[in-house]
CSV table of C-alpha atoms in Angstrom, one decimal:
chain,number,residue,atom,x,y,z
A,262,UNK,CA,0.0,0.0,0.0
A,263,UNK,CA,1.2,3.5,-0.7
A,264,UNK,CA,1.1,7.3,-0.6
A,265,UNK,CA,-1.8,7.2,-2.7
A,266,UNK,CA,-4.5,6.3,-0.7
A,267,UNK,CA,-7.2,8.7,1.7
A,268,UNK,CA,-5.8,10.6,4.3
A,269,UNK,CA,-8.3,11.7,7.4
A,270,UNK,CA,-8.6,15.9,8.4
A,271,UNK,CA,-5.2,16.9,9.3
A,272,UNK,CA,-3.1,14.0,8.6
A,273,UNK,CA,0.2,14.1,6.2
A,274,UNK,CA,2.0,11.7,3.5
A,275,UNK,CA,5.5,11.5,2.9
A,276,UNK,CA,5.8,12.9,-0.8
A,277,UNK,CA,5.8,10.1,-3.2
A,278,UNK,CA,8.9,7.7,-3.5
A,279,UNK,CA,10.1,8.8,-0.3
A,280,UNK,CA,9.4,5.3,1.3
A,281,UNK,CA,11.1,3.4,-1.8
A,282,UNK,CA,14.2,6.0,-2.0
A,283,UNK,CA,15.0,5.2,2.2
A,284,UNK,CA,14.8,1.1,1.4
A,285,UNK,CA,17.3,-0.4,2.9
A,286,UNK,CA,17.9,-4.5,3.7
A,287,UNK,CA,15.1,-7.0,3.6
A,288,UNK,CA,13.7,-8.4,6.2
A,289,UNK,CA,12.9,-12.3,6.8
A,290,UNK,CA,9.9,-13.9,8.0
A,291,UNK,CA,10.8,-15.9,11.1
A,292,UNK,CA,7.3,-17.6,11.2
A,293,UNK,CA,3.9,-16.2,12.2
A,294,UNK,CA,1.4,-15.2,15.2
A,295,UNK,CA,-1.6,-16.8,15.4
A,296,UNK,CA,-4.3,-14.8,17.1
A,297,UNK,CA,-8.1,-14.6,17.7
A,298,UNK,CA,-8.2,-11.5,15.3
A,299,UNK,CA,-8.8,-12.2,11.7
A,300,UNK,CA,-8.9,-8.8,10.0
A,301,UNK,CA,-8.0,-5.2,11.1
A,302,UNK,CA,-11.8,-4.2,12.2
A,303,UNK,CA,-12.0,-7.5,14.6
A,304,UNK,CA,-8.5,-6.8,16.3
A,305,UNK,CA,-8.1,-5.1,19.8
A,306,UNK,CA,-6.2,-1.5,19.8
A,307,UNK,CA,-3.3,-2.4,21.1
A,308,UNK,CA,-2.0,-5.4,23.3
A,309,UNK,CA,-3.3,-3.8,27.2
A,310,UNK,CA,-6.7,-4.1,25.4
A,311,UNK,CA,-5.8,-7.6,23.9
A,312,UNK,CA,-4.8,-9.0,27.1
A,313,UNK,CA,-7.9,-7.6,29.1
A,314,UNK,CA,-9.9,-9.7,26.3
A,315,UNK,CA,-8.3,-13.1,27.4
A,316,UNK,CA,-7.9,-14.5,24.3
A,317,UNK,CA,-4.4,-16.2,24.0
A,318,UNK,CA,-1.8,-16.2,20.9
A,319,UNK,CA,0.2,-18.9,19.4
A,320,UNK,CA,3.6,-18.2,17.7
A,321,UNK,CA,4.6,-20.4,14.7
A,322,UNK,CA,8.5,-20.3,14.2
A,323,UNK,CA,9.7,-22.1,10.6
A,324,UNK,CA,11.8,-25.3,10.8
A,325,UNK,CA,15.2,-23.3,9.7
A,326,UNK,CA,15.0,-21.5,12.9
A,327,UNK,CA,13.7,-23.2,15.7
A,328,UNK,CA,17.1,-23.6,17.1
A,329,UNK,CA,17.1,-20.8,18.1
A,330,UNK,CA,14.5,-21.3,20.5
A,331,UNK,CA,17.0,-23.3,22.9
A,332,UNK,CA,17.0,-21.5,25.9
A,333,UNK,CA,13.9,-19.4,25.5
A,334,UNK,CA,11.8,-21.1,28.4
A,335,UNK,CA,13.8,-19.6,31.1
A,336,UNK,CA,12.5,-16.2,30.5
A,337,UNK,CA,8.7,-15.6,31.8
A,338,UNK,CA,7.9,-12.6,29.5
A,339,UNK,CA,9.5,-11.9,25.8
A,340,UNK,CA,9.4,-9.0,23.5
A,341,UNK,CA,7.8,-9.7,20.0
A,342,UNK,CA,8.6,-7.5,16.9
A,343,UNK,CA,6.4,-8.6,13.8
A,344,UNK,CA,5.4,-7.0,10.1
A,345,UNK,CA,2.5,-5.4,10.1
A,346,UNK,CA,2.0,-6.2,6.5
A,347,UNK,CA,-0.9,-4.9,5.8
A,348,UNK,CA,-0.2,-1.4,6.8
A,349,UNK,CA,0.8,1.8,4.6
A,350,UNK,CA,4.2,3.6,5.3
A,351,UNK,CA,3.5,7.0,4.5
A,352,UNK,CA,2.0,8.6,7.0
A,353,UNK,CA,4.0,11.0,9.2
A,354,UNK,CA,1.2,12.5,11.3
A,355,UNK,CA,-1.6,11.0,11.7
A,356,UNK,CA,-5.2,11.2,13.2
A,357,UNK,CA,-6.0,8.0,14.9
A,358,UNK,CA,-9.5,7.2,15.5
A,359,UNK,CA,-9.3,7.9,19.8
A,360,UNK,CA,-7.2,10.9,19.0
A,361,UNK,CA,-8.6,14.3,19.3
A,362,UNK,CA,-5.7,16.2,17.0
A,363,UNK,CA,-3.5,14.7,14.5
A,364,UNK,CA,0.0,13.6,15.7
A,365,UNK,CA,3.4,12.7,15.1
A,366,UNK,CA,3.7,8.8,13.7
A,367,UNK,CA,6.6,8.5,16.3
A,368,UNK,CA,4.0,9.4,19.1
A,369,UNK,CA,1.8,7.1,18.5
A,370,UNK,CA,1.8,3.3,18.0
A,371,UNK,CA,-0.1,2.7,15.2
A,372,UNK,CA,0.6,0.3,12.9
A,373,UNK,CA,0.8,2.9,9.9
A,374,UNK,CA,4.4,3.6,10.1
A,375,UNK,CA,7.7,4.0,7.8
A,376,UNK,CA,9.0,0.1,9.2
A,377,UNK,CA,5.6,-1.3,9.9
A,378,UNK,CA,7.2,-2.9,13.1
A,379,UNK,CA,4.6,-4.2,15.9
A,380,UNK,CA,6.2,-4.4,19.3
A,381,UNK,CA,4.2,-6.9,22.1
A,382,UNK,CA,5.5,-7.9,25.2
A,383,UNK,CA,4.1,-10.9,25.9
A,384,UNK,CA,4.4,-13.8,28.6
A,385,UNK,CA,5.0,-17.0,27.7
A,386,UNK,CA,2.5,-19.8,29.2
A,387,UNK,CA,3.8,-23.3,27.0
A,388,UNK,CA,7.1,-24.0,24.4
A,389,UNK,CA,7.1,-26.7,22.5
A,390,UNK,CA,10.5,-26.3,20.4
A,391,UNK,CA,10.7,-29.3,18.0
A,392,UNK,CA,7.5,-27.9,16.5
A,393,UNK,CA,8.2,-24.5,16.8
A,394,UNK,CA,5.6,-23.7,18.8
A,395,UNK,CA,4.8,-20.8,21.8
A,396,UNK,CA,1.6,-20.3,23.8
A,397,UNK,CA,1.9,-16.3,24.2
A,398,UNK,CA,-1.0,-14.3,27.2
A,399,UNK,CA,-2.3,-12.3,24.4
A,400,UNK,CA,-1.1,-10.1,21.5
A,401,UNK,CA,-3.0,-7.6,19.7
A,402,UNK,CA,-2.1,-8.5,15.5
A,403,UNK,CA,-4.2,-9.6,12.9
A,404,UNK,CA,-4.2,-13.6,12.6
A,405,UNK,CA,-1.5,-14.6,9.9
A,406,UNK,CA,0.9,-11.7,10.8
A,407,UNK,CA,4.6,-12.1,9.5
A,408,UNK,CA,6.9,-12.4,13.0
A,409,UNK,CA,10.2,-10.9,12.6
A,410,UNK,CA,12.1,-11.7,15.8
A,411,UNK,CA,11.9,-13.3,19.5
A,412,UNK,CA,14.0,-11.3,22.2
A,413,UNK,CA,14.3,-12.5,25.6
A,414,UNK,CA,12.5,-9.6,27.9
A,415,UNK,CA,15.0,-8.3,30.4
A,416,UNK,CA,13.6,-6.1,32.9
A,417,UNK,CA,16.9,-4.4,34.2
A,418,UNK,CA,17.0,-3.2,30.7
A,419,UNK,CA,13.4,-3.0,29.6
A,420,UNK,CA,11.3,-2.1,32.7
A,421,UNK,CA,10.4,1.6,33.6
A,422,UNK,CA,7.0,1.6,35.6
A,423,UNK,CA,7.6,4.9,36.0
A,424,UNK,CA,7.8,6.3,32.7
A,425,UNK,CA,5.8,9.4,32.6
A,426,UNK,CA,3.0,9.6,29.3
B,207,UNK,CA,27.6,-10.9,5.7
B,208,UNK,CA,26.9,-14.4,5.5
B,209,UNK,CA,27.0,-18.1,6.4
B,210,UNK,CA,30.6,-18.7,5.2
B,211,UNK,CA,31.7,-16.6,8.1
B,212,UNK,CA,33.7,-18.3,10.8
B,213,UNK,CA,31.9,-19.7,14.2
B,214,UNK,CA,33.0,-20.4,17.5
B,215,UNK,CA,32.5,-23.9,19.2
B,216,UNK,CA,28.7,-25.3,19.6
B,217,UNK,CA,27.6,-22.5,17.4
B,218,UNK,CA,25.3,-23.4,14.2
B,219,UNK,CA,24.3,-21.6,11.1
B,220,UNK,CA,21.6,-22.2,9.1
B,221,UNK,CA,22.1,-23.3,5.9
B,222,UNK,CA,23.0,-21.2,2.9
B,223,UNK,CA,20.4,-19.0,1.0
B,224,UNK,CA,17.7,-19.6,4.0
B,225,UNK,CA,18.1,-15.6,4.8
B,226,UNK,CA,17.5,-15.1,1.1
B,227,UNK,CA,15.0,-17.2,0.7
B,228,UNK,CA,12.6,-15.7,3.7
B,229,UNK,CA,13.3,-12.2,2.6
B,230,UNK,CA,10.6,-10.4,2.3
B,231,UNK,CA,10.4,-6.1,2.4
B,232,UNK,CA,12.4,-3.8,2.6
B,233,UNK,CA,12.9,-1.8,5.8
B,234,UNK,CA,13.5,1.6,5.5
B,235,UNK,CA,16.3,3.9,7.6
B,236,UNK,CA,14.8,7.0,8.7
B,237,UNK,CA,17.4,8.3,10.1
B,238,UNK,CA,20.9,7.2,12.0
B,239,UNK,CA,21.8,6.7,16.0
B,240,UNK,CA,25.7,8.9,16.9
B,241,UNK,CA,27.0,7.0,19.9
B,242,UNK,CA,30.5,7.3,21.6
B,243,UNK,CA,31.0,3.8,20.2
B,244,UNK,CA,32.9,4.1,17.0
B,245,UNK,CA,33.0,0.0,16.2
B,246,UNK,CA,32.3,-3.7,17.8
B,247,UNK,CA,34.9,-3.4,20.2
B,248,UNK,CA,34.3,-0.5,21.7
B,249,UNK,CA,30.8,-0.6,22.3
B,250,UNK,CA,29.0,-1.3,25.5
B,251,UNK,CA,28.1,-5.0,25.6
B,252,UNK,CA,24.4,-3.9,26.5
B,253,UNK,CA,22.0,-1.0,26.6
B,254,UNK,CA,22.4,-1.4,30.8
B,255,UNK,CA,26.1,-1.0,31.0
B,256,UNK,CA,25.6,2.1,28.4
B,257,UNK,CA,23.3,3.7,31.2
B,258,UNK,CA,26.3,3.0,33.7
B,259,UNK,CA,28.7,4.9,31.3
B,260,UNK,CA,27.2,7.6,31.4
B,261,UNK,CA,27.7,8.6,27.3
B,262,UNK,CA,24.5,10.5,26.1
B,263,UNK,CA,23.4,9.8,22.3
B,264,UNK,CA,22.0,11.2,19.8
B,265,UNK,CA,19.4,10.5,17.2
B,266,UNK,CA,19.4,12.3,13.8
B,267,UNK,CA,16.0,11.8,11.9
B,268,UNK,CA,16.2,12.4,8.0
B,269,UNK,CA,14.0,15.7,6.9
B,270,UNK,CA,10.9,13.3,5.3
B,271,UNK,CA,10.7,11.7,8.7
B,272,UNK,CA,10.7,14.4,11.0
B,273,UNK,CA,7.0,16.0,10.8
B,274,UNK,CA,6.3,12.2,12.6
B,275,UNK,CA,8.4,14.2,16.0
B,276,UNK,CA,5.4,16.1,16.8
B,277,UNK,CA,4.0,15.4,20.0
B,278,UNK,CA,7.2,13.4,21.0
B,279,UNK,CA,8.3,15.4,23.9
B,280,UNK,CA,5.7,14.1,25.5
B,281,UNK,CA,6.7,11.2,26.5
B,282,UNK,CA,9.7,10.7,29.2
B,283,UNK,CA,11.1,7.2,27.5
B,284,UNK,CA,10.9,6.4,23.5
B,285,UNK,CA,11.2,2.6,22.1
B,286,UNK,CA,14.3,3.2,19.4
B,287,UNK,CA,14.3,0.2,16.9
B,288,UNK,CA,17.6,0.3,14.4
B,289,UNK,CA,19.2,-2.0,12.1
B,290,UNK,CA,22.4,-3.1,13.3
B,291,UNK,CA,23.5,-3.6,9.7
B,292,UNK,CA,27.4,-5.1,10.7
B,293,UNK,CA,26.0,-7.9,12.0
B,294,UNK,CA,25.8,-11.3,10.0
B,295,UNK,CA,22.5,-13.2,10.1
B,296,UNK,CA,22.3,-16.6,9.9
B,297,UNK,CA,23.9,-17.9,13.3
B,298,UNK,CA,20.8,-19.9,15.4
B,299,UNK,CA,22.9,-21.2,17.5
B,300,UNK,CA,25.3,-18.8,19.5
B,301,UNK,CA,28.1,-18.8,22.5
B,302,UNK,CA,28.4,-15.0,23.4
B,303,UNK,CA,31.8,-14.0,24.9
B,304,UNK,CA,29.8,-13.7,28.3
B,305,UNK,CA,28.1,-17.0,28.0
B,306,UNK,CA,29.0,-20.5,29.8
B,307,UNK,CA,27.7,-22.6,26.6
B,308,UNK,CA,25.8,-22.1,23.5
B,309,UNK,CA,22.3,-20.8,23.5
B,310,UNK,CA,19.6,-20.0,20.9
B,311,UNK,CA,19.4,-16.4,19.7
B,312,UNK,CA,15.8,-16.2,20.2
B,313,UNK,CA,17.1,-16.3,23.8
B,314,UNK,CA,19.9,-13.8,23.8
B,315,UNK,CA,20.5,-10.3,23.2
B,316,UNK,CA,22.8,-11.1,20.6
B,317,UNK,CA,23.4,-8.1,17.2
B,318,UNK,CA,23.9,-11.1,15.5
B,319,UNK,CA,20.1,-12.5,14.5
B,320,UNK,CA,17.9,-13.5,11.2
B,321,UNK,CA,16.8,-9.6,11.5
B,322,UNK,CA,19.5,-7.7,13.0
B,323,UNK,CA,16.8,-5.3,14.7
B,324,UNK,CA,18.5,-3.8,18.1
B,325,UNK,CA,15.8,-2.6,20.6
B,326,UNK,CA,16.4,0.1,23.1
B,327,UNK,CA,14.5,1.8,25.6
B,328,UNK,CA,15.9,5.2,26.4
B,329,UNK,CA,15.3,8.5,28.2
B,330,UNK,CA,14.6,11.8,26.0
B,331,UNK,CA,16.8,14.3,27.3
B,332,UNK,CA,16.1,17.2,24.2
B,333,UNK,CA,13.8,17.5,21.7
B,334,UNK,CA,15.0,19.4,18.1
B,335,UNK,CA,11.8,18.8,16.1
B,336,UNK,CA,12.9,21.4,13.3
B,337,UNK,CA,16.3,20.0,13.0
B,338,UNK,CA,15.4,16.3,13.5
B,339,UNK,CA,17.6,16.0,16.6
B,340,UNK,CA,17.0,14.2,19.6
B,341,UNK,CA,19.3,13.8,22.8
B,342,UNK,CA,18.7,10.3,24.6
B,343,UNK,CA,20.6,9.1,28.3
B,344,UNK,CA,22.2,6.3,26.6
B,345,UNK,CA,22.6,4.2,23.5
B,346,UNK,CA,24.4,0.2,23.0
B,347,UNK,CA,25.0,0.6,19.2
B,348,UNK,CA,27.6,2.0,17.4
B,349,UNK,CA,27.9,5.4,16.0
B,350,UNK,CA,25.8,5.7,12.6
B,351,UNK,CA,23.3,3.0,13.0
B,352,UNK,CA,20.5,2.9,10.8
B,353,UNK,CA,17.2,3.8,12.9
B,354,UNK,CA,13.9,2.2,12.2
B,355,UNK,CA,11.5,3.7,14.5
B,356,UNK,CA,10.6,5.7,17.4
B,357,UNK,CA,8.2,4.8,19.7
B,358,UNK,CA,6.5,6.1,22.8
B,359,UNK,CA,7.1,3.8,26.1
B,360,UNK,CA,4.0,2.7,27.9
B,361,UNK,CA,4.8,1.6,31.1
B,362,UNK,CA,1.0,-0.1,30.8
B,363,UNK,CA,1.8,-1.9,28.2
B,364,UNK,CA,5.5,-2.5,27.8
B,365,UNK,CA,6.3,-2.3,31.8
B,366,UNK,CA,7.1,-5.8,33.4
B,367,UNK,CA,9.3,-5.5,36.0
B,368,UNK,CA,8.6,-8.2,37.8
B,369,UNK,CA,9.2,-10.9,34.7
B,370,UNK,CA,11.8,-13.9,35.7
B,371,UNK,CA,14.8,-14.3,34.1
């Protein structure tokens, strides 16, 4: 998807190309999430609604790279990055549908964004390695959704409850 | 960089062309990380013994990118996501300096992954819009890195600091 399509009051595209002239590497499908959410319009707003739904996730890793599983299960939560495939890249301010005034794309975490990258921090309830398979609490992506990388969540590094919004 | 690279004892590739073959789009670099780090072996082994350095950093967003700042400075800690393009791809199997024995990379914090993706959560010190300039505590990555995205920490959604390790 691309610069050309509707915009909502207020919100701003990258001229066109802009997107195509910044590409860079590709990146690799690692597997895919599995969720409750089959299209966009079904899907919870972000992964604090998700997991106040209940409805658990499954992750699907491909056979070339469930080795790199080995060692996952010691960790209790891990951070998900996946491809939000079905998102445009244009939009640098944008007027989300809770918003009251159009904002910055790096303010908000919607999945319309230059690297359509989905963060989830998610905790991991079952691991089955030699089918490449995790039972997640909850995520908050469409059903089918490409998964780009597992990291283990570590929260001397990754925890600030006190983070100010 | 590739799967004819050297590895160290237990590690394991996989095999040749699997990168290639799971590629799928392009990311795009909207901008570049300067750190005090100017290669490998100078850089902090992780974002948490960055913090203890004490080296600020700085993030330099490209001028179609930087209309997506507004509304930024809101937030006290931003999610940076970059492209730690040195870093070969194909090892699933790893033994980190620091480790004991080898360990899946799904379960390390490792540069060296299918998608070389560093995450890092950091404190916004200053806030350039105009310029594209932004001043952060502390960065793990060495100077010039591609950056992917910015996002806004939510300590409601991306806060666990209770998780097990």
């Amino acid at each position: 998807m691309g610069a050309s399509e509707d915009t909502r009051p207020g919100e701003i595209a990258v001229a066109a190309g802009t997107i195509e002239a910044a590409a860079g590497e590709r990146v690799v499908f690692i597997g895919r999430i599995r969720s409750a959410w089959p299209d966009r319009d079904s899907a919870p707003r972000n992964l604090r609604q998700a997991r106040e739904l209940g409805e658990r996730g499954r992750v699907e890793i491909d056979p070339p790279f469930r080795p790199g599983l080995d060692g996952i299960g010691r960790f209790s939560h891990l951070v998900l990055l996946y491809w939000l495939d079905r998102s445009r890249r244009d939009l640098v301010i944008q007027t989300p549908r809770h918003a009251d005034a159009p904002r910055g794309v790096f303010a908000l975490r919607s999945p319309v964004r230059p690297n359509p990258i989905g963060m989830g921090i998610v905790r991991l309830l079952s691991l089955d390695i030699g089918a490449g398979l995790l039972e997640i609490d909850a995520i908050d992506c469409i059903d089918g959704t490409p998964l780009l990388d597992i990291k283990p969540y570590l929260p001397s590094t990754d925890a600030f409850p006190d983070a100010v919004t």
